[in-house]
GROMACS .gro file of C-alpha atoms in nm:
model
  300
    1MET     CA    1   9.421   2.628  10.800
    2SER     CA    2   9.361   2.431  11.120
    3ALA     CA    3   9.387   2.589  11.463
    4SER     CA    4   9.655   2.334  11.558
    5SER     CA    5   9.896   2.446  11.284
    6SER     CA    6  10.194   2.661  11.378
    7LEU     CA    7  10.056   2.962  11.190
    8GLY     CA    8   9.701   2.896  11.304
    9GLU     CA    9   9.809   2.930  11.668
   10LEU     CA   10   9.930   3.289  11.624
   11PRO     CA   11   9.707   3.538  11.811
   12ARG     CA   12   9.625   3.732  11.494
   13GLY     CA   13   9.624   3.426  11.273
   14PRO     CA   14   9.851   3.354  10.974
   15LEU     CA   15   9.809   3.708  10.838
   16GLU     CA   16  10.022   3.835  11.125
   17HIS     CA   17  10.312   3.616  11.012
   18PHE     CA   18  10.279   3.710  10.645
   19GLU     CA   19  10.251   4.080  10.718
   20GLU     CA   20  10.563   4.076  10.933
   21ARG     CA   21  10.753   3.895  10.658
   22ILE     CA   22  10.636   4.143  10.394
   23GLU     CA   23  10.721   4.444  10.609
   24ALA     CA   24  11.067   4.303  10.679
   25GLU     CA   25  11.131   4.253  10.307
   26LEU     CA   26  11.011   4.605  10.228
   27GLU     CA   27  11.237   4.746  10.495
   28ASN     CA   28  11.533   4.558  10.348
   29GLU     CA   29  11.453   4.676   9.996
   30ILE     CA   30  11.369   5.043  10.055
   31PHE     CA   31  11.532   5.093  10.398
   32SER     CA   32  11.204   5.194  10.563
   33ALA     CA   33  10.893   5.016  10.677
   34ALA     CA   34  10.563   5.060  10.492
   35ASP     CA   35  10.349   5.341  10.631
   36GLY     CA   36  10.015   5.165  10.580
   37ALA     CA   37   9.892   4.810  10.616
   38THR     CA   38  10.044   4.566  10.368
   39VAL     CA   39   9.780   4.292  10.407
   40ILE     CA   40   9.404   4.329  10.361
   41PRO     CA   41   9.222   4.041  10.534
   42VAL     CA   42   8.941   3.867  10.348
   43VAL     CA   43   8.666   3.704  10.553
   44ALA     CA   44   8.361   3.505  10.453
   45ALA     CA   45   8.026   3.673  10.504
   46ALA     CA   46   7.943   3.387  10.743
   47ALA     CA   47   8.274   3.405  10.933
   48ASP     CA   48   8.249   3.291  11.295
   49GLU     CA   49   8.343   3.490  11.603
   50ARG     CA   50   8.683   3.321  11.637
   51GLU     CA   51   8.794   3.424  11.289
   52LEU     CA   52   8.658   3.776  11.327
   53PHE     CA   53   8.832   3.817  11.663
   54ARG     CA   54   9.167   3.740  11.501
   55VAL     CA   55   9.101   3.993  11.228
   56ARG     CA   56   9.007   4.251  11.491
   57MET     CA   57   9.340   4.197  11.664
   58LEU     CA   58   9.513   4.250  11.331
   59LEU     CA   59   9.322   4.577  11.288
   60GLU     CA   60   9.420   4.688  11.637
   61HIS     CA   61   9.784   4.625  11.543
   62LYS     CA   62   9.744   4.847  11.236
   63PRO     CA   63   9.410   4.994  11.112
   64ARG     CA   64   9.302   4.884  10.765
   65ARG     CA   65   8.999   4.803  10.556
   66VAL     CA   66   8.856   4.453  10.533
   67ALA     CA   67   8.718   4.254  10.240
   68VAL     CA   68   8.405   4.041  10.287
   69ARG     CA   69   8.353   3.756  10.040
   70PHE     CA   70   7.992   3.659   9.963
   71ARG     CA   71   7.960   3.340   9.758
   72ARG     CA   72   7.683   3.266   9.509
   73ALA     CA   73   7.467   3.575   9.539
   74SER     CA   74   7.088   3.532   9.535
   75ARG     CA   75   6.784   3.754   9.589
   76GLN     CA   76   6.675   3.542   9.884
   77ARG     CA   77   7.006   3.598  10.062
   78ALA     CA   78   7.044   3.969   9.986
   79ARG     CA   79   6.870   4.089  10.303
   80HIS     CA   80   7.063   3.837  10.508
   81LEU     CA   81   7.387   3.977  10.367
   82THR     CA   82   7.306   4.327  10.491
   83GLY     CA   83   7.273   4.184  10.842
   84GLN     CA   84   7.597   3.991  10.808
   85LEU     CA   85   7.781   4.308  10.706
   86GLU     CA   86   7.644   4.486  11.014
   87ARG     CA   87   7.754   4.196  11.237
   88ILE     CA   88   8.104   4.186  11.090
   89ALA     CA   89   8.151   4.562  11.118
   90SER     CA   90   8.030   4.553  11.479
   91VAL     CA   91   8.263   4.271  11.585
   92LEU     CA   92   8.560   4.430  11.406
   93ARG     CA   93   8.470   4.774  11.548
   94ILE     CA   94   8.480   4.940  11.208
   95SER     CA   95   8.232   5.118  10.987
   96THR     CA   96   8.082   4.945  10.684
   97GLN     CA   97   8.254   5.226  10.491
   98ASP     CA   98   8.575   5.034  10.562
   99VAL     CA   99   8.439   4.714  10.404
  100HIS     CA  100   8.510   4.595  10.049
  101LEU     CA  101   8.232   4.360   9.936
  102VAL     CA  102   8.336   4.081   9.698
  103LEU     CA  103   8.052   3.897   9.521
  104ASP     CA  104   8.221   3.566   9.442
  105GLU     CA  105   8.051   3.358   9.172
  106GLY     CA  106   8.326   3.098   9.145
  107PHE     CA  107   8.350   2.912   8.814
  108VAL     CA  108   8.146   3.049   8.523
  109ASP     CA  109   8.140   2.901   8.174
  110HIS     CA  110   7.865   3.127   8.038
  111VAL     CA  111   7.660   3.431   8.135
  112ASP     CA  112   7.285   3.401   8.183
  113GLY     CA  113   7.022   3.658   8.269
  114ARG     CA  114   6.924   3.492   8.597
  115ARG     CA  115   7.274   3.514   8.740
  116VAL     CA  116   7.312   3.875   8.626
  117GLY     CA  117   6.975   3.966   8.778
  118GLU     CA  118   7.061   3.805   9.111
  119LEU     CA  119   7.391   3.992   9.134
  120VAL     CA  120   7.232   4.324   9.041
  121ASP     CA  121   6.961   4.277   9.305
  122VAL     CA  122   7.217   4.195   9.573
  123ALA     CA  123   7.432   4.495   9.483
  124LEU     CA  124   7.133   4.731   9.484
  125THR     CA  125   6.990   4.592   9.809
  126VAL     CA  126   7.320   4.623   9.993
  127GLY     CA  127   7.368   4.972   9.850
  128GLU     CA  128   7.034   5.080   9.996
  129HIS     CA  129   7.147   4.985  10.347
  130HIS     CA  130   7.522   5.040  10.357
  131GLU     CA  131   7.785   5.278  10.226
  132LEU     CA  132   8.076   5.048  10.146
  133ALA     CA  133   8.439   5.114  10.058
  134SER     CA  134   8.381   4.929   9.730
  135GLY     CA  135   8.204   4.638   9.566
  136SER     CA  136   8.331   4.396   9.305
  137VAL     CA  137   8.229   4.089   9.107
  138LEU     CA  138   8.470   3.794   9.122
  139SER     CA  139   8.457   3.486   8.899
  140GLY     CA  140   8.676   3.270   8.677
  141SER     CA  141   8.640   3.059   8.365
  142THR     CA  142   8.960   2.855   8.351
  143PRO     CA  143   8.844   2.492   8.319
  144PRO     CA  144   8.962   2.240   8.581
  145THR     CA  145   9.118   2.014   8.318
  146ARG     CA  146   9.227   2.034   7.956
  147VAL     CA  147   9.024   1.831   7.708
  148ASN     CA  148   9.261   1.867   7.413
  149TYR     CA  149   9.606   1.991   7.319
  150GLU     CA  150   9.512   2.197   7.017
  151THR     CA  151   9.593   2.567   7.030
  152HIS     CA  152   9.268   2.756   7.073
  153VAL     CA  153   9.111   3.076   7.203
  154ARG     CA  154   8.819   3.071   7.444
  155GLU     CA  155   8.611   3.359   7.570
  156ARG     CA  156   8.634   3.486   7.926
  157PRO     CA  157   8.275   3.488   8.058
  158GLU     CA  158   8.394   3.655   8.378
  159VAL     CA  159   8.452   3.975   8.182
  160HIS     CA  160   8.108   3.962   8.021
  161LEU     CA  161   7.944   3.888   8.357
  162TRP     CA  162   8.112   4.188   8.518
  163ARG     CA  163   8.007   4.415   8.234
  164ALA     CA  164   7.647   4.295   8.243
  165VAL     CA  165   7.617   4.346   8.619
  166ASN     CA  166   7.766   4.694   8.595
  167ASP     CA  167   7.514   4.784   8.326
  168GLY     CA  168   7.233   4.713   8.575
  169CYS     CA  169   7.382   4.891   8.878
  170ASP     CA  170   7.369   5.254   8.978
  171ARG     CA  171   7.727   5.250   9.107
  172GLU     CA  172   8.048   5.106   8.972
  173LEU     CA  173   8.153   4.755   9.070
  174GLY     CA  174   8.515   4.651   9.037
  175TYR     CA  175   8.637   4.353   8.839
  176GLY     CA  176   8.792   4.043   8.993
  177ASP     CA  177   8.894   3.704   8.856
  178TYR     CA  178   9.090   3.393   8.946
  179GLY     CA  179   9.367   3.465   8.701
  180VAL     CA  180   9.486   3.171   8.494
  181VAL     CA  181   9.376   2.892   8.730
  182HIS     CA  182   9.045   2.725   8.813
  183PRO     CA  183   8.858   2.883   9.107
  184GLU     CA  184   8.874   2.557   9.304
  185PRO     CA  185   9.223   2.424   9.387
  186PRO     CA  186   9.305   2.079   9.248
  187PRO     CA  187   9.272   1.776   9.476
  188ASP     CA  188   9.588   1.685   9.661
  189THR     CA  189   9.631   1.338   9.515
  190LYS     CA  190   9.940   1.131   9.441
  191GLY     CA  191  10.066   1.149   9.086
  192TYR     CA  192   9.925   1.494   9.020
  193GLY     CA  193  10.270   1.651   9.012
  194TRP     CA  194  10.356   1.587   8.645
  195PRO     CA  195  10.109   1.772   8.422
  196ASN     CA  196  10.162   1.832   8.053
  197PRO     CA  197  10.319   2.172   7.972
  198TYR     CA  198  10.071   2.447   7.893
  199LEU     CA  199  10.003   2.820   7.908
  200HIS     CA  200   9.674   3.005   7.951
  201TYR     CA  201   9.763   3.343   7.801
  202THR     CA  202   9.521   3.631   7.858
  203ILE     CA  203   9.419   3.840   7.557
  204PRO     CA  204   9.145   4.105   7.523
  205ASP     CA  205   8.813   3.932   7.605
  206GLY     CA  206   8.969   3.587   7.576
  207THR     CA  207   9.238   3.336   7.665
  208LEU     CA  208   9.484   3.179   7.425
  209SER     CA  209   9.563   2.822   7.535
  210ILE     CA  210   9.872   2.639   7.408
  211ALA     CA  211   9.975   2.294   7.533
  212ARG     CA  212  10.191   1.995   7.455
  213ARG     CA  213  10.137   1.634   7.556
  214ILE     CA  214  10.432   1.438   7.691
  215LEU     CA  215  10.443   1.084   7.555
  216GLY     CA  216  10.645   0.791   7.683
  217ARG     CA  217  10.579   0.848   8.051
  218GLY     CA  218  10.729   0.602   8.295
  219ARG     CA  219  10.603   0.445   8.616
  220GLY     CA  220  10.346   0.658   8.798
  221GLY     CA  221  10.310   0.893   8.503
  222ARG     CA  222  10.655   1.043   8.552
  223PRO     CA  223  10.782   1.206   8.229
  224PRO     CA  224  11.132   1.134   8.096
  225ILE     CA  225  11.403   1.357   8.241
  226GLY     CA  226  11.401   1.695   8.067
  227ALA     CA  227  11.079   1.624   7.876
  228ALA     CA  228  10.872   1.883   8.062
  229GLU     CA  229  11.129   2.154   7.989
  230GLN     CA  230  11.161   2.052   7.624
  231HIS     CA  231  10.787   2.048   7.563
  232PHE     CA  232  10.734   2.379   7.742
  233LEU     CA  233  10.997   2.542   7.523
  234GLU     CA  234  10.780   2.438   7.227
  235VAL     CA  235  10.484   2.606   7.396
  236ALA     CA  236  10.689   2.921   7.458
  237ASP     CA  237  10.817   2.933   7.101
  238GLU     CA  238  10.468   2.897   6.957
  239LEU     CA  239  10.341   3.178   7.179
  240VAL     CA  240  10.627   3.414   7.096
  241HIS     CA  241  10.551   3.373   6.725
  242HIS     CA  242  10.174   3.406   6.774
  243PRO     CA  243  10.009   3.738   6.672
  244GLU     CA  244   9.860   3.772   7.023
  245PHE     CA  245  10.199   3.773   7.199
  246ALA     CA  246  10.223   4.106   7.380
  247GLY     CA  247  10.601   4.135   7.355
  248ALA     CA  248  10.893   4.059   7.584
  249ASP     CA  249  10.867   4.399   7.757
  250PHE     CA  250  10.500   4.359   7.851
  251SER     CA  251  10.563   4.185   8.185
  252TRP     CA  252  10.812   3.973   8.376
  253GLY     CA  253  10.627   3.664   8.257
  254ASP     CA  254  10.642   3.766   7.891
  255ARG     CA  255  11.013   3.835   7.921
  256TYR     CA  256  11.072   3.496   8.082
  257ILE     CA  257  10.869   3.318   7.813
  258HIS     CA  258  11.065   3.498   7.543
  259ASN     CA  259  11.411   3.448   7.694
  260CYS     CA  260  11.380   3.091   7.819
  261ARG     CA  261  11.395   2.964   7.461
  262SER     CA  262  11.761   3.065   7.434
  263SER     CA  263  11.865   2.981   7.790
  264PRO     CA  264  12.119   2.696   7.825
  265THR     CA  265  11.946   2.581   8.147
  266PRO     CA  266  11.579   2.685   8.128
  267ALA     CA  267  11.403   2.633   8.463
  268VAL     CA  268  11.060   2.579   8.309
  269GLY     CA  269  10.973   2.221   8.399
  270THR     CA  270  10.707   2.276   8.666
  271SER     CA  271  10.345   2.388   8.658
  272SER     CA  272  10.411   2.648   8.927
  273LYS     CA  273  10.656   2.819   8.691
  274TRP     CA  274  10.408   2.809   8.399
  275ILE     CA  275  10.136   2.955   8.620
  276SER     CA  276  10.364   3.229   8.755
  277MET     CA  277  10.461   3.341   8.403
  278ALA     CA  278  10.099   3.343   8.284
  279THR     CA  279   9.985   3.521   8.602
  280SER     CA  280  10.247   3.792   8.557
  281HIS     CA  281  10.118   3.855   8.205
  282HIS     CA  282   9.757   3.842   8.325
  283LEU     CA  283   9.813   4.108   8.592
  284ALA     CA  284   9.990   4.333   8.343
  285HIS     CA  285   9.697   4.284   8.106
  286LEU     CA  286   9.448   4.391   8.374
  287SER     CA  287   9.660   4.685   8.488
  288ARG     CA  288   9.644   4.824   8.136
  289ARG     CA  289   9.263   4.788   8.142
  290ARG     CA  290   9.258   4.596   7.818
  291ASP     CA  291   8.914   4.459   7.905
  292ALA     CA  292   8.762   4.791   8.015
  293PRO     CA  293   8.396   4.820   7.907
  294SER     CA  294   8.271   5.093   7.681
  295GLY     CA  295   8.053   5.237   7.958
  296PRO     CA  296   8.155   5.435   8.268
  297ALA     CA  297   8.263   5.132   8.471
  298SER     CA  298   8.617   5.004   8.447
  299ALA     CA  299   8.843   4.755   8.621
  300ARG     CA  300   9.000   4.880   8.938
   0.00000   0.00000   0.00000
């Protein structure tokens, strides 16, 4: 977000605006403001002084812990990270015990020993120098594009990566992923707004992908009116009758997928709606620890 944007000009940055909105909604819903902080800021390990100063102002408004994101861990950068954590804690005037470290590996399509070893070394090196609030491994395996429209199940390497790193560490690392979307946002190009209906549905250790291709598109790739809704209803119906469907009561998303098939006016024609339903199911899946490893570590 640029400094010239309306939110970017706020003294505490855009988080100030979002936190005030969240607190106002909570007060309206439960008739009292939240006691603790509702927003946890996430900063890059290489964040500059300007960004850290805004976060510090947010902390002065209401004390809270901070998450530090470290991308693409490597042995060579492990020592440098310990210094970055000290710098961030000093500028924010907090202890490293109030820092959540997120080791962000971005997109992963497989797990290899080198990557696991690098992450383990970074976690152990940081642990020797700092007592942190927590540490976690973040990655995602959702491909940027679909190569076919056949129903299939793919593994989730992010789960296997997290398990392998935990096996090599002397303390538990939490699990993090990018949900049902690719780690990198899609390019903002014209004509991208009419994708083919699909769902990436999380199952234990894998993802069930169901999609339909819209034929007969018009100028600019625009689908016929109502085609996106019609084709998504086919996706929803196939999922509901699939053995991996968790049931309508599993999450808001599952209930919406189940009920939209009988709705006279199903509002299911946009990718944002498909992603929200799949994300709701994904979060419910994680909250039930369906991917918890057999060892002592488990998803937070």
